[in-house]
């Protein structure tokens, strides 16, 4: 979605393992024209990532084993001239990515940059306290499904659960719930997610990215010590 850096970062990170190793240009750039850097990164797994230094590239680069080389490309000799203040996707990122895909090196594309200086996009951990999971919505997809900030299997959930007080099923697929019923499941990227079978969970629950929700196992009355769960 426009301006949704987190959503773009999660989609890039989820898609990258299925793409051929090469040059990947990603642009979600609400800071276009500002002092934010434009960068190209070579990852340990082989891919090159090109885009704004606003955290968009960070989860994908981390998932590839880290960053081996980084350059600042705002003044790259491969950019188009004149450079628009509001369209760096056309004037900087795409042409630099094209030259890199054609075999030019990162050193030719820009000035060396210490990877430790890059903007990081850190995801808040989900929390478990007294049998209640407090999770943050990372993504709302076009079906209205909610991707949460924790992996499936990290949470002790029973088959019957509540999501923000509403009855739901914990299952493997949408049809594990009745039509119109909420279902908590593992999405295609392995994250815990909430959907409505043949409906839209975002509208049912009134949630959007950045909002927090609570999931409670209905049949689990045991008290669990407070813990923090990593999002990956």
PDB file of C-alpha atoms in Angstrom:
ATOM      1  CA  UNK A   1       0.000   0.000   0.000  1.00  0.00           C
ATOM      2  CA  UNK A   2       1.187   3.601  -0.483  1.00  0.00           C
ATOM      3  CA  UNK A   3       3.555   4.761   2.281  1.00  0.00           C
ATOM      4  CA  UNK A   4       3.520   1.288   3.912  1.00  0.00           C
ATOM      5  CA  UNK A   5       7.249   0.655   4.383  1.00  0.00           C
ATOM      6  CA  UNK A   6       6.660  -2.216   6.799  1.00  0.00           C
ATOM      7  CA  UNK A   7       4.218  -3.933   4.436  1.00  0.00           C
ATOM      8  CA  UNK A   8       6.619  -3.573   1.528  1.00  0.00           C
ATOM      9  CA  UNK A   9       9.492  -4.904   3.622  1.00  0.00           C
ATOM     10  CA  UNK A  10       7.525  -7.988   4.669  1.00  0.00           C
ATOM     11  CA  UNK A  11       6.416  -8.733   1.089  1.00  0.00           C
ATOM     12  CA  UNK A  12       9.958  -8.351  -0.266  1.00  0.00           C
ATOM     13  CA  UNK A  13      11.356 -10.581   2.466  1.00  0.00           C
ATOM     14  CA  UNK A  14       8.710 -13.248   1.811  1.00  0.00           C
ATOM     15  CA  UNK A  15       9.150 -13.187  -1.991  1.00  0.00           C
ATOM     16  CA  UNK A  16      12.940 -13.049  -2.246  1.00  0.00           C
ATOM     17  CA  UNK A  17      13.643 -16.751  -1.498  1.00  0.00           C
ATOM     18  CA  UNK A  18      11.502 -17.723  -4.517  1.00  0.00           C
ATOM     19  CA  UNK A  19      13.168 -15.352  -6.999  1.00  0.00           C
ATOM     20  CA  UNK A  20      16.232 -16.104  -9.145  1.00  0.00           C
ATOM     21  CA  UNK A  21      19.400 -14.668  -7.627  1.00  0.00           C
ATOM     22  CA  UNK A  22      19.851 -11.276  -9.259  1.00  0.00           C
ATOM     23  CA  UNK A  23      19.018  -7.595  -8.860  1.00  0.00           C
ATOM     24  CA  UNK A  24      15.822  -6.667  -7.010  1.00  0.00           C
ATOM     25  CA  UNK A  25      14.517  -3.094  -7.026  1.00  0.00           C
ATOM     26  CA  UNK A  26      12.019  -2.193  -4.288  1.00  0.00           C
ATOM     27  CA  UNK A  27      10.491   1.242  -3.804  1.00  0.00           C
ATOM     28  CA  UNK A  28       8.183   2.288  -0.978  1.00  0.00           C
ATOM     29  CA  UNK A  29       9.561   5.728  -0.367  1.00  0.00           C
ATOM     30  CA  UNK A  30       7.531   8.330   1.546  1.00  0.00           C
ATOM     31  CA  UNK A  31      10.809  10.218   2.181  1.00  0.00           C
ATOM     32  CA  UNK A  32      11.634  10.634  -1.520  1.00  0.00           C
ATOM     33  CA  UNK A  33      13.578  13.838  -2.167  1.00  0.00           C
ATOM     34  CA  UNK A  34      14.624  14.202   1.484  1.00  0.00           C
ATOM     35  CA  UNK A  35      17.999  13.480   3.076  1.00  0.00           C
ATOM     36  CA  UNK A  36      17.248   9.739   3.235  1.00  0.00           C
ATOM     37  CA  UNK A  37      19.855   7.693   1.356  1.00  0.00           C
ATOM     38  CA  UNK A  38      19.383   5.647  -1.798  1.00  0.00           C
ATOM     39  CA  UNK A  39      21.329   2.389  -1.566  1.00  0.00           C
ATOM     40  CA  UNK A  40      22.321  -0.809  -3.311  1.00  0.00           C
ATOM     41  CA  UNK A  41      23.200  -3.853  -1.194  1.00  0.00           C
ATOM     42  CA  UNK A  42      24.889  -7.163  -1.952  1.00  0.00           C
ATOM     43  CA  UNK A  43      23.575  -9.889   0.351  1.00  0.00           C
ATOM     44  CA  UNK A  44      25.442 -12.951   1.573  1.00  0.00           C
ATOM     45  CA  UNK A  45      23.088 -15.259  -0.314  1.00  0.00           C
ATOM     46  CA  UNK A  46      23.827 -13.535  -3.627  1.00  0.00           C
ATOM     47  CA  UNK A  47      20.908 -11.146  -4.297  1.00  0.00           C
ATOM     48  CA  UNK A  48      21.442  -7.430  -4.831  1.00  0.00           C
ATOM     49  CA  UNK A  49      18.806  -5.121  -3.348  1.00  0.00           C
ATOM     50  CA  UNK A  50      18.256  -1.571  -4.599  1.00  0.00           C
ATOM     51  CA  UNK A  51      15.980   0.933  -2.893  1.00  0.00           C
ATOM     52  CA  UNK A  52      15.597   3.645  -0.281  1.00  0.00           C
ATOM     53  CA  UNK A  53      17.439   3.362   3.029  1.00  0.00           C
ATOM     54  CA  UNK A  54      14.314   3.547   5.192  1.00  0.00           C
ATOM     55  CA  UNK A  55      14.181  -0.039   6.504  1.00  0.00           C
ATOM     56  CA  UNK A  56      12.427  -1.416   3.421  1.00  0.00           C
ATOM     57  CA  UNK A  57      15.367  -3.636   2.447  1.00  0.00           C
ATOM     58  CA  UNK A  58      16.453  -4.665   5.935  1.00  0.00           C
ATOM     59  CA  UNK A  59      14.296  -7.779   6.625  1.00  0.00           C
ATOM     60  CA  UNK A  60      15.055  -9.229   3.168  1.00  0.00           C
ATOM     61  CA  UNK A  61      18.794  -8.585   3.562  1.00  0.00           C
ATOM     62  CA  UNK A  62      18.782 -10.117   7.046  1.00  0.00           C
ATOM     63  CA  UNK A  63      16.938 -13.178   5.736  1.00  0.00           C
ATOM     64  CA  UNK A  64      19.623 -13.653   3.071  1.00  0.00           C
ATOM     65  CA  UNK A  65      22.366 -13.950   5.664  1.00  0.00           C
ATOM     66  CA  UNK A  66      23.297 -10.291   6.028  1.00  0.00           C
ATOM     67  CA  UNK A  67      24.910  -7.606   3.900  1.00  0.00           C
ATOM     68  CA  UNK A  68      28.359  -8.073   2.374  1.00  0.00           C
ATOM     69  CA  UNK A  69      28.602  -4.740   0.570  1.00  0.00           C
ATOM     70  CA  UNK A  70      26.632  -1.501   0.513  1.00  0.00           C
ATOM     71  CA  UNK A  71      26.889   1.637  -1.614  1.00  0.00           C
ATOM     72  CA  UNK A  72      25.119   5.004  -1.601  1.00  0.00           C
ATOM     73  CA  UNK A  73      23.636   5.624  -5.059  1.00  0.00           C
ATOM     74  CA  UNK A  74      21.917   9.010  -4.697  1.00  0.00           C
ATOM     75  CA  UNK A  75      24.622  10.593  -6.883  1.00  0.00           C
ATOM     76  CA  UNK A  76      25.294   7.472  -8.983  1.00  0.00           C
ATOM     77  CA  UNK A  77      26.666   8.080 -12.468  1.00  0.00           C
ATOM     78  CA  UNK A  78      24.039   5.602 -13.676  1.00  0.00           C
ATOM     79  CA  UNK A  79      21.088   7.751 -12.600  1.00  0.00           C
ATOM     80  CA  UNK A  80      18.968   9.639 -15.099  1.00  0.00           C
ATOM     81  CA  UNK A  81      19.343  13.396 -15.439  1.00  0.00           C
ATOM     82  CA  UNK A  82      17.709  15.577 -14.415  1.00  0.00           C
ATOM     83  CA  UNK A  83      16.625  13.779 -11.248  1.00  0.00           C
ATOM     84  CA  UNK A  84      13.076  14.516 -10.148  1.00  0.00           C
ATOM     85  CA  UNK A  85      12.630  15.352  -6.473  1.00  0.00           C
ATOM     86  CA  UNK A  86       9.619  13.014  -6.268  1.00  0.00           C
ATOM     87  CA  UNK A  87      10.305  10.115  -8.672  1.00  0.00           C
ATOM     88  CA  UNK A  88      13.523   8.376  -7.628  1.00  0.00           C
ATOM     89  CA  UNK A  89      12.061   5.025  -8.639  1.00  0.00           C
ATOM     90  CA  UNK A  90      12.323   6.137 -12.258  1.00  0.00           C
ATOM     91  CA  UNK A  91      15.414   8.337 -12.068  1.00  0.00           C
ATOM     92  CA  UNK A  92      17.696   6.504  -9.596  1.00  0.00           C
ATOM     93  CA  UNK A  93      16.574   3.056  -8.473  1.00  0.00           C
ATOM     94  CA  UNK A  94      15.455   1.571 -11.810  1.00  0.00           C
ATOM     95  CA  UNK A  95      18.423   2.778 -13.920  1.00  0.00           C
ATOM     96  CA  UNK A  96      20.978   1.800 -11.270  1.00  0.00           C
ATOM     97  CA  UNK A  97      19.320  -1.606 -10.944  1.00  0.00           C
ATOM     98  CA  UNK A  98      19.407  -2.029 -14.731  1.00  0.00           C
ATOM     99  CA  UNK A  99      23.132  -1.276 -14.916  1.00  0.00           C
ATOM    100  CA  UNK A 100      23.840  -3.712 -12.081  1.00  0.00           C
ATOM    101  CA  UNK A 101      21.759  -6.383 -13.826  1.00  0.00           C
ATOM    102  CA  UNK A 102      23.807  -5.749 -16.975  1.00  0.00           C
ATOM    103  CA  UNK A 103      26.995  -6.609 -15.107  1.00  0.00           C
ATOM    104  CA  UNK A 104      28.266  -3.340 -13.634  1.00  0.00           C
ATOM    105  CA  UNK A 105      29.698  -3.568 -10.119  1.00  0.00           C
ATOM    106  CA  UNK A 106      28.414  -1.962  -6.935  1.00  0.00           C
ATOM    107  CA  UNK A 107      31.667  -0.005  -6.727  1.00  0.00           C
ATOM    108  CA  UNK A 108      30.846   1.548 -10.110  1.00  0.00           C
ATOM    109  CA  UNK A 109      27.305   2.386  -9.010  1.00  0.00           C
ATOM    110  CA  UNK A 110      28.068   4.441  -5.923  1.00  0.00           C
ATOM    111  CA  UNK A 111      30.193   5.318  -2.914  1.00  0.00           C
ATOM    112  CA  UNK A 112      30.970   2.624  -0.327  1.00  0.00           C
ATOM    113  CA  UNK A 113      28.767   2.670   2.759  1.00  0.00           C
ATOM    114  CA  UNK A 114      29.238   0.887   6.076  1.00  0.00           C
ATOM    115  CA  UNK A 115      26.290  -1.578   6.355  1.00  0.00           C
ATOM    116  CA  UNK A 116      26.105  -0.780  10.074  1.00  0.00           C
ATOM    117  CA  UNK A 117      24.883   2.711   9.136  1.00  0.00           C
ATOM    118  CA  UNK A 118      21.811   1.420   7.308  1.00  0.00           C
ATOM    119  CA  UNK A 119      18.344   2.054   8.719  1.00  0.00           C
ATOM    120  CA  UNK A 120      17.028  -1.082  10.410  1.00  0.00           C
ATOM    121  CA  UNK A 121      13.409  -2.124  10.547  1.00  0.00           C
ATOM    122  CA  UNK A 122      13.004  -3.941  13.846  1.00  0.00           C
ATOM    123  CA  UNK A 123       9.761  -5.815  14.475  1.00  0.00           C
ATOM    124  CA  UNK A 124       8.296  -5.765  17.981  1.00  0.00           C
ATOM    125  CA  UNK A 125       8.066  -9.214  19.576  1.00  0.00           C
ATOM    126  CA  UNK A 126       4.752 -10.828  20.376  1.00  0.00           C
ATOM    127  CA  UNK A 127       4.071 -11.301  24.082  1.00  0.00           C
ATOM    128  CA  UNK A 128       2.478 -14.122  26.040  1.00  0.00           C
ATOM    129  CA  UNK A 129       1.123 -13.433  29.513  1.00  0.00           C
ATOM    130  CA  UNK A 130      -1.353 -15.478  31.540  1.00  0.00           C
ATOM    131  CA  UNK A 131      -2.256 -17.537  28.477  1.00  0.00           C
ATOM    132  CA  UNK A 132      -3.051 -14.484  26.333  1.00  0.00           C
ATOM    133  CA  UNK A 133      -1.046 -13.734  23.199  1.00  0.00           C
ATOM    134  CA  UNK A 134      -0.607 -10.029  22.444  1.00  0.00           C
ATOM    135  CA  UNK A 135       0.463  -9.660  18.804  1.00  0.00           C
ATOM    136  CA  UNK A 136       0.850  -6.781  16.352  1.00  0.00           C
ATOM    137  CA  UNK A 137      -0.674  -6.705  12.867  1.00  0.00           C
ATOM    138  CA  UNK A 138       2.128  -6.489  10.281  1.00  0.00           C
ATOM    139  CA  UNK A 139       0.119  -6.778   7.076  1.00  0.00           C
ATOM    140  CA  UNK A 140      -3.449  -6.691   5.834  1.00  0.00           C
ATOM    141  CA  UNK A 141      -3.615  -8.458   2.464  1.00  0.00           C
ATOM    142  CA  UNK A 142      -6.197  -7.818  -0.265  1.00  0.00           C
ATOM    143  CA  UNK A 143      -8.473 -10.491   1.234  1.00  0.00           C
ATOM    144  CA  UNK A 144      -8.542  -8.701   4.584  1.00  0.00           C
ATOM    145  CA  UNK A 145      -6.377 -11.340   6.296  1.00  0.00           C
ATOM    146  CA  UNK A 146      -4.135 -10.153   9.151  1.00  0.00           C
ATOM    147  CA  UNK A 147      -0.483 -11.261   9.294  1.00  0.00           C
ATOM    148  CA  UNK A 148       0.910 -11.093  12.843  1.00  0.00           C
ATOM    149  CA  UNK A 149       4.420 -10.575  14.202  1.00  0.00           C
ATOM    150  CA  UNK A 150       5.118 -14.154  15.273  1.00  0.00           C
ATOM    151  CA  UNK A 151       5.659 -17.520  13.685  1.00  0.00           C
ATOM    152  CA  UNK A 152       3.037 -20.233  13.929  1.00  0.00           C
ATOM    153  CA  UNK A 153       3.967 -22.944  16.417  1.00  0.00           C
ATOM    154  CA  UNK A 154       5.622 -20.531  18.830  1.00  0.00           C
ATOM    155  CA  UNK A 155       2.334 -20.074  20.662  1.00  0.00           C
ATOM    156  CA  UNK A 156       0.460 -22.664  22.761  1.00  0.00           C
ATOM    157  CA  UNK A 157      -3.016 -22.401  21.216  1.00  0.00           C
ATOM    158  CA  UNK A 158      -5.939 -24.790  21.572  1.00  0.00           C
ATOM    159  CA  UNK A 159      -8.348 -25.571  18.724  1.00  0.00           C
ATOM    160  CA  UNK A 160     -10.891 -23.122  20.135  1.00  0.00           C
ATOM    161  CA  UNK A 161      -9.606 -19.574  20.654  1.00  0.00           C
ATOM    162  CA  UNK A 162     -10.843 -16.028  21.020  1.00  0.00           C
ATOM    163  CA  UNK A 163      -9.508 -13.091  19.015  1.00  0.00           C
ATOM    164  CA  UNK A 164     -10.197  -9.796  20.788  1.00  0.00           C
ATOM    165  CA  UNK A 165     -12.995 -11.572  22.598  1.00  0.00           C
ATOM    166  CA  UNK A 166     -14.606 -13.028  19.459  1.00  0.00           C
ATOM    167  CA  UNK A 167     -14.901 -16.798  18.994  1.00  0.00           C
ATOM    168  CA  UNK A 168     -12.457 -18.293  16.474  1.00  0.00           C
ATOM    169  CA  UNK A 169     -10.877 -21.581  15.403  1.00  0.00           C
ATOM    170  CA  UNK A 170      -7.173 -22.381  15.374  1.00  0.00           C
ATOM    171  CA  UNK A 171      -6.670 -24.426  12.204  1.00  0.00           C
ATOM    172  CA  UNK A 172      -4.502 -25.147   9.165  1.00  0.00           C
ATOM    173  CA  UNK A 173      -6.763 -23.722   6.468  1.00  0.00           C
ATOM    174  CA  UNK A 174      -9.694 -21.369   5.999  1.00  0.00           C
ATOM    175  CA  UNK A 175     -12.206 -24.228   5.758  1.00  0.00           C
ATOM    176  CA  UNK A 176     -11.298 -25.372   9.275  1.00  0.00           C
ATOM    177  CA  UNK A 177     -13.745 -22.634  10.264  1.00  0.00           C
ATOM    178  CA  UNK A 178     -17.350 -22.276   9.196  1.00  0.00           C
ATOM    179  CA  UNK A 179     -18.168 -19.614   6.568  1.00  0.00           C
ATOM    180  CA  UNK A 180     -18.154 -16.258   8.312  1.00  0.00           C
ATOM    181  CA  UNK A 181     -16.159 -17.609  11.271  1.00  0.00           C
ATOM    182  CA  UNK A 182     -12.757 -16.311  12.369  1.00  0.00           C
ATOM    183  CA  UNK A 183      -9.786 -18.651  11.938  1.00  0.00           C
ATOM    184  CA  UNK A 184      -6.227 -18.346  13.283  1.00  0.00           C
ATOM    185  CA  UNK A 185      -3.739 -20.158  11.040  1.00  0.00           C
ATOM    186  CA  UNK A 186      -0.193 -20.155   9.629  1.00  0.00           C
ATOM    187  CA  UNK A 187      -0.041 -18.127   6.413  1.00  0.00           C
ATOM    188  CA  UNK A 188       2.067 -18.965   3.348  1.00  0.00           C
ATOM    189  CA  UNK A 189       5.063 -17.113   4.809  1.00  0.00           C
ATOM    190  CA  UNK A 190       4.863 -19.066   8.083  1.00  0.00           C
ATOM    191  CA  UNK A 191       3.495 -16.208  10.184  1.00  0.00           C
ATOM    192  CA  UNK A 192       0.497 -16.548  12.471  1.00  0.00           C
ATOM    193  CA  UNK A 193      -2.476 -14.902  10.775  1.00  0.00           C
ATOM    194  CA  UNK A 194      -6.171 -14.244  11.304  1.00  0.00           C
ATOM    195  CA  UNK A 195      -8.823 -14.583   8.600  1.00  0.00           C
ATOM    196  CA  UNK A 196     -12.562 -14.919   8.211  1.00  0.00           C
ATOM    197  CA  UNK A 197     -13.609 -17.886   6.094  1.00  0.00           C
ATOM    198  CA  UNK A 198     -15.148 -16.191   3.015  1.00  0.00           C
ATOM    199  CA  UNK A 199     -14.936 -12.810   4.731  1.00  0.00           C
ATOM    200  CA  UNK A 200     -12.546 -10.048   5.812  1.00  0.00           C
ATOM    201  CA  UNK A 201     -10.927 -10.236   9.238  1.00  0.00           C
ATOM    202  CA  UNK A 202      -9.629  -6.646   9.071  1.00  0.00           C
ATOM    203  CA  UNK A 203     -13.182  -5.315   8.768  1.00  0.00           C
ATOM    204  CA  UNK A 204     -14.638  -7.758  11.289  1.00  0.00           C
ATOM    205  CA  UNK A 205     -12.071  -6.767  13.918  1.00  0.00           C
ATOM    206  CA  UNK A 206     -11.572  -3.140  12.833  1.00  0.00           C
ATOM    207  CA  UNK A 207      -7.781  -3.527  12.649  1.00  0.00           C
ATOM    208  CA  UNK A 208      -4.993  -2.227  10.413  1.00  0.00           C
ATOM    209  CA  UNK A 209      -1.173  -2.571  10.353  1.00  0.00           C
ATOM    210  CA  UNK A 210       0.388  -1.482  13.628  1.00  0.00           C
ATOM    211  CA  UNK A 211      -2.685  -2.361  15.725  1.00  0.00           C
ATOM    212  CA  UNK A 212      -2.432  -4.931  18.500  1.00  0.00           C
ATOM    213  CA  UNK A 213      -4.795  -7.845  19.042  1.00  0.00           C
ATOM    214  CA  UNK A 214      -5.160 -10.540  21.685  1.00  0.00           C
ATOM    215  CA  UNK A 215      -5.575 -14.267  21.117  1.00  0.00           C
ATOM    216  CA  UNK A 216      -6.714 -16.473  23.983  1.00  0.00           C
ATOM    217  CA  UNK A 217      -7.039 -20.260  24.098  1.00  0.00           C
ATOM    218  CA  UNK A 218     -10.569 -20.920  25.300  1.00  0.00           C
ATOM    219  CA  UNK A 219      -9.794 -24.302  26.849  1.00  0.00           C
ATOM    220  CA  UNK A 220      -6.410 -23.313  28.254  1.00  0.00           C
ATOM    221  CA  UNK A 221      -6.824 -21.985  31.775  1.00  0.00           C
ATOM    222  CA  UNK A 222      -3.223 -22.576  32.838  1.00  0.00           C
ATOM    223  CA  UNK A 223      -1.242 -19.491  33.734  1.00  0.00           C
ATOM    224  CA  UNK A 224       1.905 -19.009  31.686  1.00  0.00           C
ATOM    225  CA  UNK A 225       4.849 -16.867  32.731  1.00  0.00           C
ATOM    226  CA  UNK A 226       5.307 -13.658  30.752  1.00  0.00           C
ATOM    227  CA  UNK A 227       7.640 -14.160  27.795  1.00  0.00           C
ATOM    228  CA  UNK A 228       8.656 -12.365  24.631  1.00  0.00           C
ATOM    229  CA  UNK A 229       8.634 -14.197  21.330  1.00  0.00           C
ATOM    230  CA  UNK A 230      10.859 -13.210  18.411  1.00  0.00           C
ATOM    231  CA  UNK A 231       8.995 -12.310  15.207  1.00  0.00           C
ATOM    232  CA  UNK A 232      11.267 -14.549  13.075  1.00  0.00           C
TER     233      UNK A 232
END
